[in-house]
mmCIF file of C-alpha atoms in Angstrom:
data_model
loop_
_atom_site.group_PDB
_atom_site.id
_atom_site.type_symbol
_atom_site.label_atom_id
_atom_site.label_comp_id
_atom_site.label_asym_id
_atom_site.label_seq_id
_atom_site.Cartn_x
_atom_site.Cartn_y
_atom_site.Cartn_z
ATOM 1 C CA MET A 1 77.028 50.972 101.259
ATOM 2 C CA SER A 2 75.205 53.351 98.897
ATOM 3 C CA ALA A 3 76.331 56.921 98.387
ATOM 4 C CA LYS A 4 74.403 59.749 100.079
ATOM 5 C CA GLN A 5 71.573 60.926 97.833
ATOM 6 C CA ASN A 6 72.066 64.402 96.386
ATOM 7 C CA THR A 7 69.722 65.148 93.480
ATOM 8 C CA THR A 8 71.234 68.574 92.743
ATOM 9 C CA LEU A 9 74.712 67.083 92.409
ATOM 10 C CA GLY A 10 73.287 64.262 90.294
ATOM 11 C CA ILE A 11 71.679 66.751 87.914
ATOM 12 C CA TRP A 12 74.908 68.719 87.499
ATOM 13 C CA LEU A 13 76.837 65.511 86.914
ATOM 14 C CA MET A 14 74.326 64.483 84.227
ATOM 15 C CA VAL A 15 74.654 67.901 82.568
ATOM 16 C CA ALA A 16 78.441 67.464 82.569
ATOM 17 C CA VAL A 17 78.076 63.944 81.144
ATOM 18 C CA THR A 18 75.848 65.106 78.282
ATOM 19 C CA PHE A 19 78.280 67.898 77.420
ATOM 20 C CA ILE A 20 81.252 65.505 77.415
ATOM 21 C CA PHE A 21 79.280 62.996 75.321
ATOM 22 C CA ALA A 22 78.566 65.743 72.775
ATOM 23 C CA VAL A 23 82.246 66.762 72.649
ATOM 24 C CA GLN A 24 83.152 63.089 72.294
ATOM 25 C CA ASP A 25 80.770 62.757 69.345
ATOM 26 C CA GLY A 26 82.258 65.847 67.734
ATOM 27 C CA ILE A 27 85.793 64.480 68.027
ATOM 28 C CA SER A 28 84.615 61.111 66.703
ATOM 29 C CA ARG A 29 83.080 62.779 63.676
ATOM 30 C CA TYR A 30 86.256 64.789 63.025
ATOM 31 C CA LEU A 31 88.544 61.750 63.231
ATOM 32 C CA ALA A 32 86.163 59.550 61.223
ATOM 33 C CA ASP A 33 86.433 62.066 58.381
ATOM 34 C CA GLU A 34 90.177 61.334 58.278
ATOM 35 C CA TYR A 35 90.545 57.697 59.376
ATOM 36 C CA ASN A 36 88.661 54.409 59.336
ATOM 37 C CA VAL A 37 85.948 54.261 61.986
ATOM 38 C CA PHE A 38 86.928 50.704 62.992
ATOM 39 C CA MET A 39 90.430 51.829 63.999
ATOM 40 C CA ILE A 40 89.149 54.871 65.891
ATOM 41 C CA VAL A 41 86.690 52.855 67.980
ATOM 42 C CA MET A 42 89.323 50.164 68.624
ATOM 43 C CA ILE A 43 91.844 52.639 70.063
ATOM 44 C CA ARG A 44 89.122 54.285 72.110
ATOM 45 C CA TYR A 45 88.174 50.898 73.608
ATOM 46 C CA TRP A 46 91.816 50.040 74.376
ATOM 47 C CA PHE A 47 91.964 53.051 76.679
ATOM 48 C CA PHE A 48 88.502 52.299 78.068
ATOM 49 C CA ALA A 49 89.491 48.695 78.877
ATOM 50 C CA LEU A 50 92.675 49.875 80.585
ATOM 51 C CA PHE A 51 90.594 52.319 82.593
ATOM 52 C CA VAL A 52 88.048 49.742 83.805
ATOM 53 C CA VAL A 53 90.713 47.149 84.631
ATOM 54 C CA THR A 54 92.678 49.735 86.635
ATOM 55 C CA LEU A 55 89.496 50.808 88.420
ATOM 56 C CA ALA A 56 88.553 47.188 89.171
ATOM 57 C CA SER A 57 92.029 46.364 90.514
ATOM 58 C CA ARG A 58 91.640 49.083 93.145
ATOM 59 C CA MET A 59 88.259 47.869 94.352
ATOM 60 C CA ALA A 60 87.612 45.216 96.991
ATOM 61 C CA GLY A 61 88.216 41.788 95.509
ATOM 62 C CA GLY A 62 90.138 43.183 92.550
ATOM 63 C CA VAL A 63 89.661 42.187 88.923
ATOM 64 C CA ARG A 64 88.453 38.687 89.800
ATOM 65 C CA ASN A 65 85.531 40.084 91.783
ATOM 66 C CA ALA A 66 84.699 42.622 89.044
ATOM 67 C CA ALA A 67 84.565 39.824 86.471
ATOM 68 C CA ARG A 68 82.317 37.585 88.576
ATOM 69 C CA SER A 69 78.953 37.727 86.821
ATOM 70 C CA GLY A 70 75.766 35.744 87.286
ATOM 71 C CA VAL A 71 74.883 36.209 83.614
ATOM 72 C CA THR A 72 78.211 36.090 81.798
ATOM 73 C CA LYS A 73 76.889 35.358 78.295
ATOM 74 C CA THR A 74 74.327 38.151 78.555
ATOM 75 C CA GLN A 75 77.017 40.565 79.733
ATOM 76 C CA MET A 76 79.185 39.622 76.760
ATOM 77 C CA PHE A 77 76.324 40.134 74.304
ATOM 78 C CA ARG A 78 75.404 43.460 75.911
ATOM 79 C CA ALA A 79 78.975 44.765 75.712
ATOM 80 C CA ALA A 80 79.382 43.645 72.092
ATOM 81 C CA LEU A 81 76.072 45.314 71.201
ATOM 82 C CA LEU A 82 77.296 48.639 72.599
ATOM 83 C CA ALA A 83 80.535 48.413 70.613
ATOM 84 C CA LEU A 84 78.584 47.769 67.404
ATOM 85 C CA GLU A 85 76.191 50.619 68.231
ATOM 86 C CA ILE A 86 79.129 53.020 68.534
ATOM 87 C CA TYR A 87 80.246 52.055 65.018
ATOM 88 C CA VAL A 88 76.769 52.783 63.649
ATOM 89 C CA ALA A 89 76.440 56.060 65.577
ATOM 90 C CA ILE A 90 79.778 57.450 64.369
ATOM 91 C CA ILE A 91 78.953 56.501 60.780
ATOM 92 C CA SER A 92 75.669 58.415 61.155
ATOM 93 C CA PHE A 93 77.592 61.495 62.381
ATOM 94 C CA VAL A 94 79.753 61.424 59.259
ATOM 95 C CA VAL A 95 76.910 60.722 56.823
ATOM 96 C CA LEU A 96 74.216 63.010 58.279
ATOM 97 C CA GLY A 97 76.073 65.356 60.620
ATOM 98 C CA LEU A 98 75.668 65.786 64.375
ATOM 99 C CA VAL A 99 72.458 67.822 64.197
ATOM 100 C CA GLU A 100 70.278 65.413 62.208
ATOM 101 C CA ALA A 101 71.869 62.251 63.602
ATOM 102 C CA HIS A 102 71.225 63.325 67.203
ATOM 103 C CA ALA A 103 67.707 64.524 66.392
ATOM 104 C CA VAL A 104 66.818 60.974 65.315
ATOM 105 C CA PHE A 105 68.947 59.263 67.988
ATOM 106 C CA ALA A 106 66.935 61.124 70.654
ATOM 107 C CA THR A 107 64.208 58.513 70.090
ATOM 108 C CA TYR A 108 66.050 55.900 72.161
ATOM 109 C CA PRO A 109 64.102 56.580 75.409
ATOM 110 C CA LEU A 110 60.883 56.055 73.426
ATOM 111 C CA LEU A 111 62.246 52.788 72.068
ATOM 112 C CA ILE A 112 63.200 51.707 75.590
ATOM 113 C CA ALA A 113 59.644 52.412 76.744
ATOM 114 C CA ALA A 114 58.155 50.563 73.760
ATOM 115 C CA LEU A 115 60.403 47.523 74.177
ATOM 116 C CA SER A 116 60.372 47.317 77.975
ATOM 117 C CA GLY A 117 57.205 45.219 77.800
ATOM 118 C CA PRO A 118 58.337 42.429 75.434
ATOM 119 C CA VAL A 119 61.951 42.443 76.689
ATOM 120 C CA LEU A 120 61.557 42.911 80.455
ATOM 121 C CA GLY A 121 57.878 42.190 80.963
ATOM 122 C CA GLU A 122 57.201 45.710 82.283
ATOM 123 C CA LYS A 123 53.755 47.279 81.974
ATOM 124 C CA VAL A 124 53.444 50.266 79.633
ATOM 125 C CA GLY A 125 50.194 52.221 80.038
ATOM 126 C CA TRP A 126 48.136 53.717 77.223
ATOM 127 C CA ARG A 127 49.382 57.243 77.936
ATOM 128 C CA ARG A 128 52.971 56.219 77.328
ATOM 129 C CA TRP A 129 51.959 54.351 74.166
ATOM 130 C CA VAL A 130 50.314 57.542 72.887
ATOM 131 C CA ALA A 131 53.474 59.504 73.714
ATOM 132 C CA ILE A 132 55.583 56.898 71.911
ATOM 133 C CA GLY A 133 53.382 57.230 68.844
ATOM 134 C CA ILE A 134 53.620 61.029 68.932
ATOM 135 C CA GLY A 135 57.387 60.775 69.332
ATOM 136 C CA PHE A 136 57.729 58.684 66.201
ATOM 137 C CA THR A 137 55.553 61.199 64.376
ATOM 138 C CA GLY A 138 58.384 63.588 65.206
ATOM 139 C CA VAL A 139 60.829 61.185 63.562
ATOM 140 C CA LEU A 140 58.701 61.218 60.400
ATOM 141 C CA VAL A 141 58.804 65.021 60.454
ATOM 142 C CA ILE A 142 62.608 64.853 60.620
ATOM 143 C CA LEU A 143 62.995 62.206 57.905
ATOM 144 C CA GLU A 144 60.355 63.671 55.565
ATOM 145 C CA PRO A 145 59.342 60.403 53.858
ATOM 146 C CA GLY A 146 57.522 61.019 50.595
ATOM 147 C CA ILE A 147 58.875 64.563 50.249
ATOM 148 C CA GLY A 148 61.518 64.728 47.562
ATOM 149 C CA VAL A 149 63.977 61.831 47.536
ATOM 150 C CA PHE A 150 64.091 59.939 50.844
ATOM 151 C CA ARG A 151 67.664 59.117 51.835
ATOM 152 C CA PRO A 152 68.066 55.570 53.203
ATOM 153 C CA GLU A 153 71.112 56.744 55.201
ATOM 154 C CA ALA A 154 68.688 58.738 57.357
ATOM 155 C CA LEU A 155 67.764 55.402 58.958
ATOM 156 C CA ILE A 156 71.324 54.868 60.248
ATOM 157 C CA PRO A 157 70.855 56.919 63.479
ATOM 158 C CA LEU A 158 67.483 55.208 63.979
ATOM 159 C CA LEU A 159 69.288 51.852 63.895
ATOM 160 C CA ALA A 160 71.815 53.233 66.403
ATOM 161 C CA ALA A 161 68.956 54.361 68.657
ATOM 162 C CA LEU A 162 67.353 50.895 68.475
ATOM 163 C CA MET A 163 70.660 49.211 69.337
ATOM 164 C CA PHE A 164 71.271 51.610 72.232
ATOM 165 C CA ALA A 165 67.733 51.057 73.525
ATOM 166 C CA LEU A 166 68.295 47.282 73.528
ATOM 167 C CA TYR A 167 71.620 47.845 75.271
ATOM 168 C CA GLY A 168 69.849 49.924 77.923
ATOM 169 C CA LEU A 169 67.165 47.285 78.470
ATOM 170 C CA ILE A 170 69.714 44.484 78.741
ATOM 171 C CA THR A 171 71.694 46.636 81.180
ATOM 172 C CA ARG A 172 68.584 46.905 83.343
ATOM 173 C CA TYR A 173 68.136 43.133 83.100
ATOM 174 C CA VAL A 174 71.698 42.249 84.154
ATOM 175 C CA ALA A 175 71.402 44.727 87.054
ATOM 176 C CA ARG A 176 69.128 42.132 88.658
ATOM 177 C CA PHE A 177 72.139 39.826 88.975
ATOM 178 C CA ASP A 178 75.305 41.971 88.831
ATOM 179 C CA SER A 179 76.503 45.240 90.354
ATOM 180 C CA ALA A 180 77.209 48.331 88.256
ATOM 181 C CA ALA A 181 80.943 47.724 88.717
ATOM 182 C CA VAL A 182 80.656 44.257 87.163
ATOM 183 C CA SER A 183 78.666 45.572 84.189
ATOM 184 C CA PHE A 184 81.168 48.405 83.711
ATOM 185 C CA PHE A 185 84.065 45.933 83.706
ATOM 186 C CA TRP A 186 82.468 43.669 81.089
ATOM 187 C CA THR A 187 81.535 46.674 78.943
ATOM 188 C CA GLY A 188 85.173 47.736 78.662
ATOM 189 C CA VAL A 189 86.854 44.360 78.331
ATOM 190 C CA ILE A 190 84.474 42.708 75.856
ATOM 191 C CA GLY A 191 84.136 45.942 73.903
ATOM 192 C CA ALA A 192 87.917 46.070 73.515
ATOM 193 C CA ALA A 193 88.033 42.436 72.370
ATOM 194 C CA VAL A 194 85.278 42.913 69.773
ATOM 195 C CA THR A 195 86.629 46.173 68.364
ATOM 196 C CA THR A 196 90.184 44.824 68.229
ATOM 197 C CA ALA A 197 89.052 41.744 66.296
ATOM 198 C CA VAL A 198 87.618 44.105 63.671
ATOM 199 C CA GLY A 199 89.778 47.204 63.874
ATOM 200 C CA VAL A 200 93.216 45.581 63.721
ATOM 201 C CA TRP A 201 92.603 44.843 60.019
ATOM 202 C CA TYR A 202 92.018 48.524 59.289
ATOM 203 C CA TRP A 203 95.077 50.037 60.968
ATOM 204 C CA GLU A 204 96.538 53.093 59.246
ATOM 205 C CA PRO A 205 99.217 55.625 60.277
ATOM 206 C CA MET A 206 97.942 58.608 62.253
ATOM 207 C CA SER A 207 99.606 62.031 62.306
ATOM 208 C CA ALA A 208 100.858 63.537 65.586
ATOM 209 C CA PRO A 209 98.117 66.231 65.788
ATOM 210 C CA HIS A 210 95.454 63.593 65.234
ATOM 211 C CA TRP A 211 96.945 61.446 68.004
ATOM 212 C CA ILE A 212 96.309 64.408 70.326
ATOM 213 C CA TRP A 213 92.656 64.395 69.274
ATOM 214 C CA MET A 214 92.606 60.611 69.704
ATOM 215 C CA GLY A 215 93.911 61.047 73.241
ATOM 216 C CA ALA A 216 91.185 63.608 73.916
ATOM 217 C CA LEU A 217 88.585 61.132 72.624
ATOM 218 C CA CYS A 218 89.881 58.431 74.969
ATOM 219 C CA LEU A 219 89.833 60.795 77.953
ATOM 220 C CA THR A 220 86.302 62.012 77.239
ATOM 221 C CA SER A 221 85.111 58.418 76.840
ATOM 222 C CA ALA A 222 86.494 57.277 80.190
ATOM 223 C CA SER A 223 85.565 60.443 82.113
ATOM 224 C CA SER A 224 81.984 60.531 80.789
ATOM 225 C CA HIS A 225 81.281 56.950 81.851
ATOM 226 C CA PHE A 226 82.880 57.541 85.262
ATOM 227 C CA LEU A 227 80.769 60.674 85.849
ATOM 228 C CA LEU A 228 77.653 58.837 84.674
ATOM 229 C CA ILE A 229 78.237 56.137 87.283
ATOM 230 C CA ARG A 230 78.701 58.827 89.938
ATOM 231 C CA ALA A 231 75.486 60.552 88.825
ATOM 232 C CA TYR A 232 73.472 57.352 89.283
ATOM 233 C CA GLU A 233 75.149 56.761 92.646
ATOM 234 C CA VAL A 234 74.086 60.103 94.136
ATOM 235 C CA ALA A 235 70.631 60.531 92.560
ATOM 236 C CA GLU A 236 67.678 58.467 91.355
ATOM 237 C CA ALA A 237 67.740 57.686 87.649
ATOM 238 C CA SER A 238 64.196 59.001 87.170
ATOM 239 C CA ALA A 239 65.226 62.394 88.578
ATOM 240 C CA ILE A 240 68.243 62.957 86.340
ATOM 241 C CA GLN A 241 67.397 61.040 83.141
ATOM 242 C CA PRO A 242 65.397 63.926 81.586
ATOM 243 C CA PHE A 243 68.586 66.014 81.548
ATOM 244 C CA ALA A 244 70.153 63.479 79.182
ATOM 245 C CA TYR A 245 68.286 65.281 76.386
ATOM 246 C CA LEU A 246 70.735 68.153 76.763
ATOM 247 C CA GLN A 247 73.123 66.040 74.690
ATOM 248 C CA LEU A 248 70.968 66.875 71.671
ATOM 249 C CA VAL A 249 71.357 70.591 72.412
ATOM 250 C CA PHE A 250 75.116 70.400 72.971
ATOM 251 C CA ALA A 251 75.737 68.156 69.942
ATOM 252 C CA ALA A 252 73.613 70.364 67.687
ATOM 253 C CA THR A 253 75.520 73.435 68.884
ATOM 254 C CA ILE A 254 78.839 71.773 68.049
ATOM 255 C CA GLY A 255 77.507 70.687 64.662
ATOM 256 C CA LEU A 256 76.304 74.192 63.829
ATOM 257 C CA THR A 257 79.323 76.143 65.096
ATOM 258 C CA VAL A 258 82.253 73.797 64.480
ATOM 259 C CA PHE A 259 81.199 71.792 61.430
ATOM 260 C CA GLY A 260 79.052 74.439 59.745
ATOM 261 C CA GLU A 261 75.928 72.255 59.642
ATOM 262 C CA THR A 262 72.466 73.734 59.142
ATOM 263 C CA LEU A 263 69.321 73.242 61.195
ATOM 264 C CA ARG A 264 66.431 72.635 58.817
ATOM 265 C CA PRO A 265 63.002 73.709 60.146
ATOM 266 C CA ASN A 266 61.579 70.177 59.921
ATOM 267 C CA VAL A 267 64.496 68.830 61.982
ATOM 268 C CA ALA A 268 63.943 71.456 64.698
ATOM 269 C CA VAL A 269 60.195 70.771 64.848
ATOM 270 C CA GLY A 270 60.631 66.984 64.729
ATOM 271 C CA ALA A 271 63.315 67.020 67.424
ATOM 272 C CA ALA A 272 61.085 69.134 69.680
ATOM 273 C CA ILE A 273 58.239 66.617 69.266
ATOM 274 C CA VAL A 274 60.577 63.686 70.017
ATOM 275 C CA VAL A 275 62.025 65.356 73.141
ATOM 276 C CA CYS A 276 58.607 66.376 74.519
ATOM 277 C CA ALA A 277 57.269 62.856 73.964
ATOM 278 C CA GLY A 278 60.360 61.359 75.594
ATOM 279 C CA LEU A 279 60.107 63.627 78.636
ATOM 280 C CA PHE A 280 56.444 62.651 79.024
ATOM 281 C CA THR A 281 57.273 58.928 78.951
ATOM 282 C CA LEU A 282 59.976 59.469 81.582
ATOM 283 C CA TRP A 283 57.496 61.382 83.749
ATOM 284 C CA ARG A 284 54.851 58.658 83.420
ATOM 285 C CA ALA A 285 57.444 56.024 84.271
ATOM 286 C CA ARG A 286 58.309 57.938 87.433
ATOM 287 C CA VAL A 287 54.626 58.242 88.349
ATOM 288 C CA ALA A 288 54.264 54.470 87.905
ATOM 289 C CA GLU A 289 57.295 53.854 90.149
ATOM 290 C CA VAL A 290 55.815 56.041 92.900
ATOM 291 C CA ARG A 291 52.502 54.174 92.718
ATOM 292 C CA ASP A 292 54.267 50.820 92.969
#
């Protein structure tokens, strides 16, 4: 039985999710400055896996029902892809800072729109293709190729955005066969297995204060995903997805105030172009859904 639709509640939940995601990214950047990123992500996934298994055990059918997938191999690949994307994203936070990394990462909805045709066979009209092109013009404004010395590390968040876009498309694909609870379960369990296989080789002692921050990272990770599920339960995705761009605002604020980063004019202009193009593609997608 589906939850009662409440768009206002869904919007507020999405706002809360974006804020928690931004805080989570800030903590990840702080810890990654002190410890190996592979260990940090591994510990985070241990807690996440415990959370999803506990949640599944309390649902009808228990863990066995949560693990029953019609596309097991695809679920495993999707979960592993997300774990790898988190590695790349955190590295981009350390190398570029939250402001610039998130400005580039904001392209992922454009990448989803561009890839939805070849991956899912969805139709993308010419208006959305124009918006996608304009959005990537914004990326060029941010990266400034040809001006001074172009830094290859600026492509790291773009790689993270591409990986996250593929993850989102595959998530939409597996939703044709599995429930959200099944996808959530596989995300946590396979993610923990993949990150443990890598991270266990990079274990290093962590101080007591940093364990407190690690605990906060684990709590924000679990709570953000839980609230995101609730948001999609009470409201249509097309109605609340535009508010996901607030993560860029929150993350940039944390980067500027906590980490002392600077907002270069080209980054501000480029990010504005990317966000406007992304919002237009989301609006056109919603128009297409209404017509269908």
